[in-house]
Coordinates of N, CA and C in Angstrom, one line a residue:
M1 N 20.0 36.7 7.2 CA 19.1 35.9 8.0 C 17.7 35.7 7.4
K2 N 17.2 36.7 6.7 CA 16.0 36.6 6.1 C 16.0 35.6 5.0
N3 N 17.1 35.5 4.3 CA 17.3 34.5 3.2 C 17.2 33.1 3.8
F4 N 17.9 33.0 5.0 CA 17.9 31.7 5.7 C 16.5 31.2 6.0
F5 N 15.7 32.0 6.6 CA 14.3 31.6 7.0 C 13.5 31.4 5.7
F6 N 13.7 32.1 4.7 CA 13.0 31.9 3.4 C 13.3 30.5 2.9
L7 N 14.6 30.1 2.9 CA 15.0 28.7 2.4 C 14.4 27.7 3.3
L8 N 14.5 27.9 4.6 CA 13.9 27.0 5.6 C 12.4 26.8 5.3
F9 N 11.7 27.8 5.0 CA 10.3 27.7 4.7 C 10.1 26.9 3.5
L10 N 11.0 26.9 2.5 CA 10.8 26.1 1.3 C 11.0 24.6 1.6
I11 N 11.8 24.3 2.6 CA 12.1 22.9 2.9 C 11.0 22.3 3.7
L12 N 10.3 23.0 4.5 CA 9.3 22.4 5.4 C 8.3 21.6 4.7
P13 N 7.7 22.0 3.6 CA 6.7 21.2 2.9 C 7.1 19.8 2.6
F14 N 8.4 19.6 2.3 CA 8.9 18.2 1.9 C 8.8 17.2 3.0
G15 N 8.6 17.7 4.3 CA 8.5 16.7 5.4 C 7.1 16.3 5.6
M16 N 6.1 16.9 4.9 CA 4.7 16.6 5.0 C 4.4 15.2 4.4
S17 N 3.3 14.7 4.9 CA 2.8 13.4 4.4 C 2.3 13.5 3.0
A18 N 2.4 12.4 2.2 CA 1.9 12.4 0.9 C 0.3 12.5 0.9
P19 N -0.3 13.2 0.1 CA -1.7 13.4 0.1 C -2.4 12.1 -0.3
I20 N -3.7 12.0 0.1 CA -4.5 10.8 -0.3 C -4.9 11.1 -1.8
L21 N -4.7 10.1 -2.6 CA -4.9 10.2 -4.1 C -6.4 10.4 -4.3
N22 N -6.7 11.1 -5.4 CA -8.1 11.2 -5.9 C -8.6 9.8 -6.2
Q23 N -9.6 9.3 -5.5 CA -10.1 7.9 -5.7 C -11.1 7.7 -6.8
T24 N -11.3 8.7 -7.6 CA -12.2 8.6 -8.8 C -11.7 7.4 -9.7
G25 N -12.6 6.5 -9.9 CA -12.3 5.3 -10.7 C -11.8 4.1 -10.0
N26 N -11.6 4.3 -8.7 CA -11.2 3.2 -7.8 C -12.4 2.5 -7.3
L27 N -12.6 1.2 -7.6 CA -13.8 0.5 -7.2 C -13.7 0.0 -5.7
L28 N -12.6 0.2 -5.0 CA -12.4 -0.2 -3.7 C -12.7 0.9 -2.7
Q29 N -13.4 0.5 -1.6 CA -13.5 1.3 -0.4 C -12.2 1.2 0.4
N30 N -11.8 2.3 1.0 CA -10.5 2.3 1.8 C -9.3 1.9 1.0
G31 N -9.3 2.3 -0.3 CA -8.1 1.9 -1.1 C -6.9 2.6 -0.7
S32 N -7.0 3.8 0.0 CA -5.9 4.5 0.5 C -5.3 3.9 1.8
M33 N -6.0 2.9 2.3 CA -5.6 2.2 3.5 C -5.4 3.2 4.7
E34 N -6.4 4.0 4.9 CA -6.3 5.0 6.0 C -7.2 4.5 7.2
G35 N -8.2 3.7 6.9 CA -9.1 3.3 7.9 C -8.9 1.9 8.5
G36 N -9.0 1.8 9.8 CA -8.8 0.5 10.3 C -8.4 0.5 11.8
N37 N -7.9 -0.6 12.3 CA -7.5 -0.8 13.7 C -6.0 -0.7 13.8
F38 N -5.5 0.2 14.7 CA -4.1 0.4 14.9 C -3.5 -0.4 16.0
S39 N -4.3 -1.4 16.4 CA -3.8 -2.5 17.3 C -3.7 -3.8 16.5
P40 N -2.8 -4.7 16.9 CA -2.7 -6.0 16.1 C -3.9 -6.8 16.2
V41 N -4.3 -7.4 15.0 CA -5.4 -8.3 14.9 C -4.8 -9.7 14.5
T42 N -4.9 -10.7 15.4 CA -4.4 -12.0 15.0 C -5.7 -12.9 14.9
S43 N -5.9 -13.5 13.8 CA -7.1 -14.3 13.5 C -6.9 -15.2 12.3
S44 N -7.5 -16.4 12.4 CA -7.5 -17.3 11.3 C -8.5 -17.0 10.3
S45 N -9.6 -16.3 10.7 CA -10.6 -15.8 9.7 C -11.4 -14.7 10.4
G46 N -11.9 -13.8 9.6 CA -12.6 -12.7 10.2 C -12.0 -11.4 9.8
T47 N -12.5 -10.3 10.4 CA -12.1 -9.0 10.1 C -10.6 -8.7 10.3
S48 N -9.9 -8.1 9.4 CA -8.5 -7.7 9.5 C -8.4 -6.4 10.2
A49 N -7.2 -5.9 10.3 CA -7.0 -4.5 10.9 C -7.5 -3.4 9.9
A50 N -7.5 -3.7 8.6 CA -7.9 -2.7 7.6 C -9.4 -2.8 7.3
G51 N -10.0 -1.6 7.3 CA -11.4 -1.6 7.0 C -11.7 -2.1 5.6
Y52 N -12.8 -2.9 5.5 CA -13.2 -3.6 4.3 C -12.4 -4.8 3.8
W53 N -11.4 -5.2 4.7 CA -10.6 -6.3 4.4 C -10.7 -7.3 5.5
Y54 N -10.8 -8.6 5.1 CA -10.8 -9.7 6.1 C -9.4 -10.4 6.0
Q55 N -9.2 -11.4 6.8 CA -8.0 -12.2 6.8 C -8.2 -13.7 6.9
W56 N -7.3 -14.4 6.4 CA -7.5 -15.9 6.3 C -6.1 -16.6 6.4
R57 N -6.2 -17.8 6.9 CA -5.0 -18.6 7.0 C -5.2 -19.9 6.3
N58 N -4.2 -20.4 5.5 CA -4.2 -21.7 4.9 C -3.1 -22.5 5.6
S59 N -2.2 -21.9 6.4 CA -1.2 -22.7 7.1 C -1.7 -23.0 8.5
S60 N -0.8 -23.4 9.4 CA -1.2 -23.8 10.7 C -1.3 -22.6 11.7
T61 N -0.8 -21.5 11.4 CA -0.7 -20.4 12.3 C -1.4 -19.1 11.8
A62 N -2.2 -18.5 12.6 CA -3.0 -17.3 12.1 C -2.1 -16.1 11.8
P63 N -2.4 -15.4 10.8 CA -1.6 -14.2 10.5 C -2.0 -13.0 11.4
T64 N -1.2 -12.0 11.5 CA -1.5 -10.8 12.2 C -1.4 -9.6 11.3
T65 N -2.5 -8.8 11.4 CA -2.5 -7.5 10.6 C -2.6 -6.4 11.6
E66 N -2.1 -5.2 11.2 CA -2.1 -4.0 12.0 C -1.9 -2.8 11.2
M67 N -2.7 -1.8 11.4 CA -2.5 -0.5 10.7 C -1.3 0.2 11.4
I68 N -0.4 0.8 10.6 CA 0.7 1.5 11.2 C 0.7 2.9 10.6
T69 N 1.3 3.9 11.4 CA 1.3 5.3 11.0 C 2.5 5.5 10.1
E70 N 2.5 6.7 9.5 CA 3.7 7.1 8.7 C 4.9 7.3 9.5
A71 N 4.7 7.8 10.8 CA 5.8 8.0 11.7 C 6.5 6.7 12.0
E72 N 5.7 5.6 12.2 CA 6.2 4.3 12.5 C 6.9 3.8 11.2
M73 N 6.4 4.0 10.1 CA 7.0 3.5 8.8 C 8.4 4.2 8.7
Q74 N 8.4 5.5 8.9 CA 9.7 6.2 8.8 C 10.7 5.7 9.9
S75 N 10.2 5.5 11.1 CA 11.1 5.2 12.2 C 11.7 3.7 12.0
W76 N 10.8 2.8 11.6 CA 11.2 1.4 11.5 C 12.0 1.1 10.2
Y77 N 11.5 1.7 9.1 CA 12.1 1.3 7.8 C 12.7 2.4 7.0
G78 N 12.6 3.7 7.5 CA 13.2 4.8 6.8 C 12.6 5.3 5.5
V79 N 11.3 4.9 5.3 CA 10.6 5.4 4.1 C 9.2 5.9 4.5
N80 N 8.6 6.6 3.7 CA 7.2 7.1 3.9 C 6.2 6.0 3.4
V81 N 5.0 6.2 3.9 CA 3.9 5.4 3.3 C 3.7 6.0 1.9
I82 N 2.9 5.3 1.1 CA 2.7 5.8 -0.3 C 1.7 7.0 -0.4
E83 N 0.6 6.9 0.4 CA -0.3 8.0 0.4 C -0.9 8.1 1.7
G84 N -1.3 9.3 2.1 CA -2.0 9.6 3.4 C -1.0 9.4 4.6
T85 N -1.5 8.9 5.7 CA -0.7 8.8 6.9 C -0.6 7.4 7.5
A86 N -1.1 6.4 6.8 CA -1.2 5.1 7.3 C -1.0 4.0 6.2
A87 N -0.7 2.8 6.7 CA -0.6 1.6 5.8 C -0.9 0.4 6.6
L88 N -1.1 -0.8 5.9 CA -1.4 -2.0 6.6 C -0.2 -2.9 6.6
K89 N 0.2 -3.4 7.8 CA 1.3 -4.3 8.0 C 0.7 -5.7 8.2
V90 N 1.4 -6.7 7.6 CA 0.9 -8.1 7.6 C 2.1 -9.0 8.0
K91 N 1.8 -9.9 9.0 CA 2.8 -10.9 9.3 C 2.2 -12.3 9.2
T92 N 2.8 -13.2 8.5 CA 2.3 -14.5 8.3 C 3.4 -15.5 8.6
Y93 N 2.9 -16.8 8.8 CA 3.8 -17.9 9.3 C 3.8 -19.0 8.3
G94 N 3.2 -18.8 7.1 CA 3.1 -19.9 6.1 C 2.6 -19.3 4.8
S95 N 2.4 -20.2 3.8 CA 2.0 -19.7 2.5 C 0.5 -19.5 2.4
S96 N 0.2 -18.6 1.5 CA -1.2 -18.2 1.2 C -2.0 -17.8 2.4
D97 N -1.4 -17.0 3.2 CA -2.1 -16.4 4.4 C -2.1 -14.9 4.2
G98 N -3.1 -14.2 4.7 CA -3.2 -12.8 4.7 C -4.5 -12.2 4.4
P99 N -4.6 -10.9 4.1 CA -5.9 -10.3 3.9 C -6.5 -10.6 2.6
Y100 N -7.9 -10.6 2.6 CA -8.6 -10.7 1.3 C -9.9 -9.9 1.4
T101 N -10.5 -9.6 0.3 CA -11.7 -8.9 0.3 C -12.6 -9.4 -0.9
V102 N -13.9 -9.3 -0.8 CA -14.8 -9.7 -1.9 C -15.7 -8.5 -2.2
D103 N -16.4 -8.6 -3.4 CA -17.2 -7.5 -3.8 C -18.4 -7.2 -2.8
G104 N -18.7 -8.2 -2.0 CA -19.8 -8.1 -1.1 C -19.5 -7.5 0.2
F105 N -18.2 -7.1 0.4 CA -17.7 -6.5 1.7 C -17.9 -5.0 1.8
G106 N -18.9 -4.5 1.2 CA -19.1 -3.0 1.2 C -18.5 -2.2 0.1
H107 N -17.9 -2.9 -0.9 CA -17.4 -2.1 -2.0 C -18.5 -1.9 -3.0
S108 N -19.3 -0.9 -2.8 CA -20.5 -0.6 -3.6 C -20.2 -0.4 -5.0
A109 N -19.1 0.3 -5.4 CA -18.8 0.6 -6.8 C -18.4 -0.7 -7.5
W110 N -17.7 -1.6 -6.8 CA -17.3 -2.8 -7.4 C -18.5 -3.7 -7.7
T111 N -19.4 -3.8 -6.7 CA -20.6 -4.6 -6.9 C -21.5 -4.1 -8.1
S112 N -21.7 -2.8 -8.1 CA -22.6 -2.2 -9.2 C -21.9 -2.3 -10.5
A113 N -20.6 -2.5 -10.6 CA -19.9 -2.6 -11.9 C -20.1 -3.9 -12.6
G114 N -20.6 -4.9 -11.8 CA -20.7 -6.3 -12.3 C -19.4 -7.1 -12.3
I115 N -19.6 -8.4 -12.2 CA -18.4 -9.2 -12.0 C -18.3 -10.4 -13.0
N116 N -19.2 -10.6 -13.9 CA -19.2 -11.7 -14.8 C -18.5 -11.4 -16.1
N117 N -17.4 -12.1 -16.3 CA -16.7 -12.0 -17.6 C -16.3 -10.5 -18.0
V118 N -16.0 -9.7 -17.0 CA -15.6 -8.4 -17.2 C -14.1 -8.3 -16.7
P119 N -13.2 -7.8 -17.6 CA -11.8 -7.7 -17.2 C -11.6 -6.7 -16.1
Y120 N -10.8 -7.1 -15.1 CA -10.5 -6.2 -14.0 C -9.0 -6.2 -13.8
T121 N -8.5 -5.1 -13.3 CA -7.0 -4.9 -13.0 C -6.9 -4.4 -11.5
F122 N -6.2 -5.2 -10.7 CA -6.0 -4.9 -9.3 C -4.5 -4.5 -9.1
S123 N -4.3 -3.4 -8.4 CA -2.9 -2.9 -8.2 C -2.7 -2.5 -6.7
A124 N -1.5 -2.6 -6.3 CA -1.1 -2.3 -4.9 C 0.4 -1.9 -4.8
W125 N 0.7 -1.1 -3.9 CA 2.0 -0.8 -3.5 C 2.4 -1.7 -2.3
V126 N 3.5 -2.4 -2.4 CA 3.9 -3.4 -1.4 C 5.4 -3.1 -0.9
Y127 N 5.6 -3.2 0.4 CA 6.9 -3.1 1.0 C 7.2 -4.4 1.7
V128 N 8.0 -5.3 1.1 CA 8.3 -6.5 1.8 C 9.5 -6.4 2.8
I129 N 9.2 -6.7 4.0 CA 10.2 -6.7 5.1 C 11.0 -8.0 5.1
S130 N 10.3 -9.1 4.9 CA 11.0 -10.4 4.8 C 10.1 -11.4 4.1
G131 N 10.6 -12.4 3.4 CA 9.8 -13.3 2.6 C 9.3 -12.7 1.3
G132 N 8.1 -12.9 1.0 CA 7.5 -12.4 -0.2 C 6.0 -12.6 -0.2
M133 N 5.3 -12.0 -1.1 CA 3.9 -12.0 -1.2 C 3.4 -11.9 -2.6
Y134 N 2.1 -12.1 -2.8 CA 1.5 -11.9 -4.2 C 0.1 -11.3 -4.0
I135 N -0.3 -10.6 -5.1 CA -1.6 -10.1 -5.2 C -2.4 -10.9 -6.2
S136 N -3.7 -11.1 -5.9 CA -4.5 -12.0 -6.8 C -5.8 -11.3 -7.1
A137 N -6.3 -11.6 -8.3 CA -7.7 -11.2 -8.6 C -8.3 -12.4 -9.3
G138 N -9.5 -12.7 -8.8 CA -10.2 -13.9 -9.3 C -11.4 -14.3 -8.5
S139 N -11.5 -15.6 -8.4 CA -12.7 -16.2 -7.7 C -12.3 -17.5 -7.1
N140 N -12.8 -17.8 -5.9 CA -12.5 -19.1 -5.3 C -13.1 -20.3 -6.1
A141 N -14.1 -20.0 -6.9 CA -14.7 -21.1 -7.7 C -14.0 -21.2 -9.1
Y142 N -13.4 -20.2 -9.6 CA -12.9 -20.2 -11.0 C -11.4 -20.0 -11.1
G143 N -10.7 -19.7 -9.9 CA -9.3 -19.5 -10.0 C -8.9 -18.1 -10.0
Y144 N -7.6 -17.9 -9.9 CA -7.0 -16.5 -9.8 C -5.9 -16.3 -10.7
N145 N -5.6 -15.0 -11.0 CA -4.4 -14.5 -11.6 C -3.6 -13.8 -10.6
N146 N -2.3 -14.1 -10.6 CA -1.4 -13.6 -9.5 C -0.2 -12.8 -10.0
T147 N 0.3 -11.9 -9.2 CA 1.6 -11.2 -9.5 C 2.4 -11.2 -8.2
Y148 N 3.6 -11.6 -8.3 CA 4.5 -11.8 -7.1 C 5.5 -10.7 -6.9
T149 N 5.8 -10.4 -5.7 CA 6.9 -9.4 -5.4 C 8.2 -10.0 -5.8
T150 N 9.1 -9.0 -6.1 CA 10.5 -9.4 -6.5 C 11.5 -8.7 -5.7
K151 N 11.1 -7.8 -4.8 CA 12.0 -6.9 -4.1 C 11.8 -7.0 -2.6
V152 N 12.8 -6.7 -1.8 CA 12.7 -6.7 -0.3 C 13.4 -5.3 0.1
G153 N 12.7 -4.7 1.1 CA 13.3 -3.5 1.7 C 13.1 -2.3 0.8
Q154 N 12.1 -2.3 -0.1 CA 11.7 -1.1 -0.8 C 10.3 -1.2 -1.4
W155 N 9.7 -0.1 -1.6 CA 8.4 -0.1 -2.2 C 8.4 -0.7 -3.6
E156 N 7.4 -1.5 -3.9 CA 7.3 -2.1 -5.3 C 5.8 -2.0 -5.7
F157 N 5.6 -1.6 -6.9 CA 4.2 -1.5 -7.5 C 3.9 -2.8 -8.2
L158 N 2.8 -3.4 -7.8 CA 2.3 -4.6 -8.4 C 0.9 -4.4 -9.0
S159 N 0.7 -5.1 -10.1 CA -0.5 -5.0 -10.9 C -0.9 -6.4 -11.5
V160 N -2.1 -6.8 -11.4 CA -2.5 -8.1 -12.0 C -3.9 -7.9 -12.7
T161 N -4.0 -8.5 -13.9 CA -5.2 -8.4 -14.7 C -5.8 -9.7 -14.9
R162 N -7.1 -9.8 -14.7 CA -7.9 -11.0 -15.0 C -8.9 -10.7 -16.1
T163 N -8.9 -11.4 -17.2 CA -9.8 -11.1 -18.3 C -11.0 -11.9 -18.5
G164 N -11.1 -13.1 -17.7 CA -12.2 -14.0 -17.9 C -12.8 -14.5 -16.6
N165 N -14.0 -15.1 -16.7 CA -14.7 -15.6 -15.6 C -15.0 -14.5 -14.6
R166 N -15.1 -14.9 -13.4 CA -15.5 -14.0 -12.3 C -14.3 -13.3 -11.6
V167 N -14.5 -12.1 -11.3 CA -13.5 -11.4 -10.4 C -14.3 -10.8 -9.2
D168 N -14.5 -11.7 -8.3 CA -15.2 -11.3 -7.1 C -14.4 -11.3 -5.8
E169 N -13.1 -11.6 -5.9 CA -12.3 -11.7 -4.8 C -10.9 -11.2 -5.1
L170 N -10.3 -10.5 -4.1 CA -8.9 -10.0 -4.2 C -8.1 -10.5 -3.0
L171 N -6.9 -10.9 -3.2 CA -6.0 -11.4 -2.2 C -4.7 -10.6 -2.0
L172 N -4.3 -10.6 -0.8 CA -2.9 -10.0 -0.5 C -2.3 -11.1 0.4
Y173 N -1.7 -12.1 -0.3 CA -1.3 -13.4 0.4 C 0.2 -13.5 0.4
S174 N 0.7 -14.2 1.3 CA 2.1 -14.5 1.5 C 2.6 -15.6 0.6
S175 N 3.9 -15.6 0.2 CA 4.5 -16.7 -0.5 C 5.1 -17.7 0.4
G176 N 5.1 -17.4 1.7 CA 5.7 -18.3 2.8 C 5.6 -17.4 4.0
A177 N 6.4 -17.9 5.0 CA 6.4 -17.0 6.3 C 7.0 -15.7 5.9
S178 N 6.2 -14.6 6.0 CA 6.6 -13.3 5.5 C 6.1 -12.2 6.4
E179 N 6.7 -11.0 6.1 CA 6.2 -9.8 6.8 C 6.2 -8.7 5.7
F180 N 5.1 -8.0 5.5 CA 5.1 -7.0 4.5 C 4.1 -5.9 4.8
I181 N 4.1 -4.8 4.1 CA 3.3 -3.7 4.3 C 2.6 -3.4 2.9
V182 N 1.3 -3.1 2.9 CA 0.6 -2.7 1.7 C -0.1 -1.4 1.9
D183 N -0.1 -0.6 0.8 CA -0.7 0.7 0.8 C -1.2 1.0 -0.6
S184 N -2.1 2.0 -0.7 CA -2.6 2.5 -2.0 C -3.0 1.4 -2.9
L185 N -4.1 0.8 -2.6 CA -4.7 -0.3 -3.4 C -5.7 0.3 -4.4
W186 N -5.8 -0.3 -5.6 CA -6.6 0.2 -6.7 C -7.2 -0.9 -7.5
L187 N -8.5 -0.8 -7.7 CA -9.2 -1.8 -8.6 C -10.0 -1.1 -9.6
N188 N -9.8 -1.4 -10.9 CA -10.6 -0.8 -12.0 C -10.9 -1.8 -13.0
S189 N -12.0 -1.6 -13.7 CA -12.3 -2.5 -14.9 C -11.4 -2.1 -16.0
G190 N -11.2 -3.1 -16.9 CA -10.2 -2.9 -18.0 C -9.0 -3.8 -17.8
T191 N -8.1 -3.8 -18.8 CA -6.9 -4.6 -18.9 C -5.6 -3.9 -18.5
S192 N -5.7 -2.7 -18.1 CA -4.5 -2.0 -17.6 C -4.8 -1.2 -16.3
S193 N -3.8 -1.0 -15.5 CA -4.1 -0.3 -14.2 C -4.3 1.2 -14.5
L194 N -5.3 1.7 -13.8 CA -5.6 3.2 -13.8 C -5.1 3.9 -12.6
H195 N -4.3 3.2 -11.8 CA -3.7 3.7 -10.6 C -2.9 5.0 -11.0
P196 N -3.2 6.1 -10.3 CA -2.6 7.4 -10.8 C -1.1 7.5 -10.4
Y197 N -0.6 6.6 -9.6 CA 0.7 6.7 -9.1 C 1.4 5.4 -9.2
Q198 N 2.2 5.2 -10.2 CA 2.8 3.8 -10.5 C 4.3 3.8 -10.4
Q199 N 5.0 4.9 -10.1 CA 6.4 5.0 -10.1 C 6.9 5.6 -8.8
V200 N 8.0 5.1 -8.3 CA 8.6 5.6 -7.0 C 9.2 7.0 -7.3
V201 N 9.0 7.9 -6.4 CA 9.6 9.2 -6.4 C 10.5 9.3 -5.2
P202 N 11.5 10.2 -5.2 CA 12.4 10.4 -4.0 C 11.6 10.6 -2.8
E203 N 12.0 10.0 -1.7 CA 11.4 10.1 -0.4 C 11.5 11.6 0.1
S204 N 10.4 12.0 0.8 CA 10.4 13.4 1.2 C 11.6 13.8 2.1
Q205 N 12.0 12.9 2.9 CA 13.2 13.2 3.8 C 14.5 13.3 3.0
T206 N 14.6 12.6 1.9 CA 15.7 12.6 1.0 C 15.8 14.0 0.4
I207 N 14.7 14.5 -0.1 CA 14.6 15.8 -0.7 C 15.0 16.9 0.3
A208 N 14.4 16.7 1.5 CA 14.6 17.7 2.6 C 16.1 17.8 2.9
L209 N 16.8 16.6 3.0 CA 18.2 16.6 3.3 C 19.0 17.2 2.2
L210 N 18.6 17.0 1.0 CA 19.3 17.7 -0.2 C 19.2 19.2 0.0
F211 N 18.0 19.7 0.3 CA 17.9 21.1 0.4 C 18.6 21.7 1.6
L212 N 18.7 20.8 2.7 CA 19.4 21.2 3.9 C 20.9 21.4 3.6
G213 N 21.4 20.4 2.8 CA 22.8 20.5 2.4 C 23.1 21.8 1.6
I214 N 22.2 22.1 0.7 CA 22.3 23.3 -0.1 C 22.3 24.5 0.8
L215 N 21.4 24.5 1.8 CA 21.3 25.6 2.8 C 22.6 25.8 3.6
L216 N 23.2 24.6 4.0 CA 24.4 24.7 4.8 C 25.6 25.3 3.9
I217 N 25.6 24.9 2.7 CA 26.6 25.5 1.8 C 26.4 26.9 1.6
Y218 N 25.2 27.3 1.5 CA 24.8 28.7 1.3 C 25.3 29.5 2.6
G219 N 25.0 28.9 3.7 CA 25.4 29.6 5.0 C 26.9 29.7 5.1
R220 N 27.6 28.7 4.7 CA 29.1 28.7 4.8 C 29.7 29.8 3.9
F221 N 29.2 29.9 2.7 CA 29.9 30.8 1.8 C 29.4 32.3 1.9
Y222 N 28.2 32.4 2.4 CA 27.6 33.7 2.5 C 27.5 34.2 4.0
R223 N 28.0 33.4 4.9 CA 28.1 33.7 6.3 C 26.7 34.3 6.8
I224 N 25.8 33.4 6.8 CA 24.5 33.7 7.3 C 24.6 33.9 8.8
R225 N 24.1 35.0 9.4 CA 24.1 35.3 10.8 C 22.7 35.5 11.3

């Protein structure tokens, strides 16, 4: 029985939330997507549900943004958020709708780093529920560089680099009527992403189930009482 509780103790940490990454080098405020409004925000322009991010529509219907918890992410989609205990959910009804931010929206590190002809790389983790989306780095006056999602129903790491002109605006826009979740955003100067976490690892509940299976086998063969 002592062995049983010892193994159970080993399993418990795998059900815990992923820690918030060290944000050193990230020029974004709220890059971990922990701060914001956990009630839906439907608006054609103005503040989104995520802190330091606004939202915009280019189609005829306003998008909706909402912060969701890790428990909701697990219940609805069977996966964890990427870091911390929350993520941003976005629902759009047309193309080029969704959250955006600019250097003047309180991102003090981004502003102080300068924006003229400095290469920047913007990265994000995205979970597409339906449709598709893209991340952009650039300027409304000088254009954008984009990277598009290619997967549905799983987390995908996206990164886009812009090497010339201004990088004073970042977009999380839909490719059409879409629903998606974004988490763990990162902006750094330079031509490659410095995001410390760029590959998917097994979900915590998957690891826990694996250990539980081992535990059950252990109990069967060694008759834990």
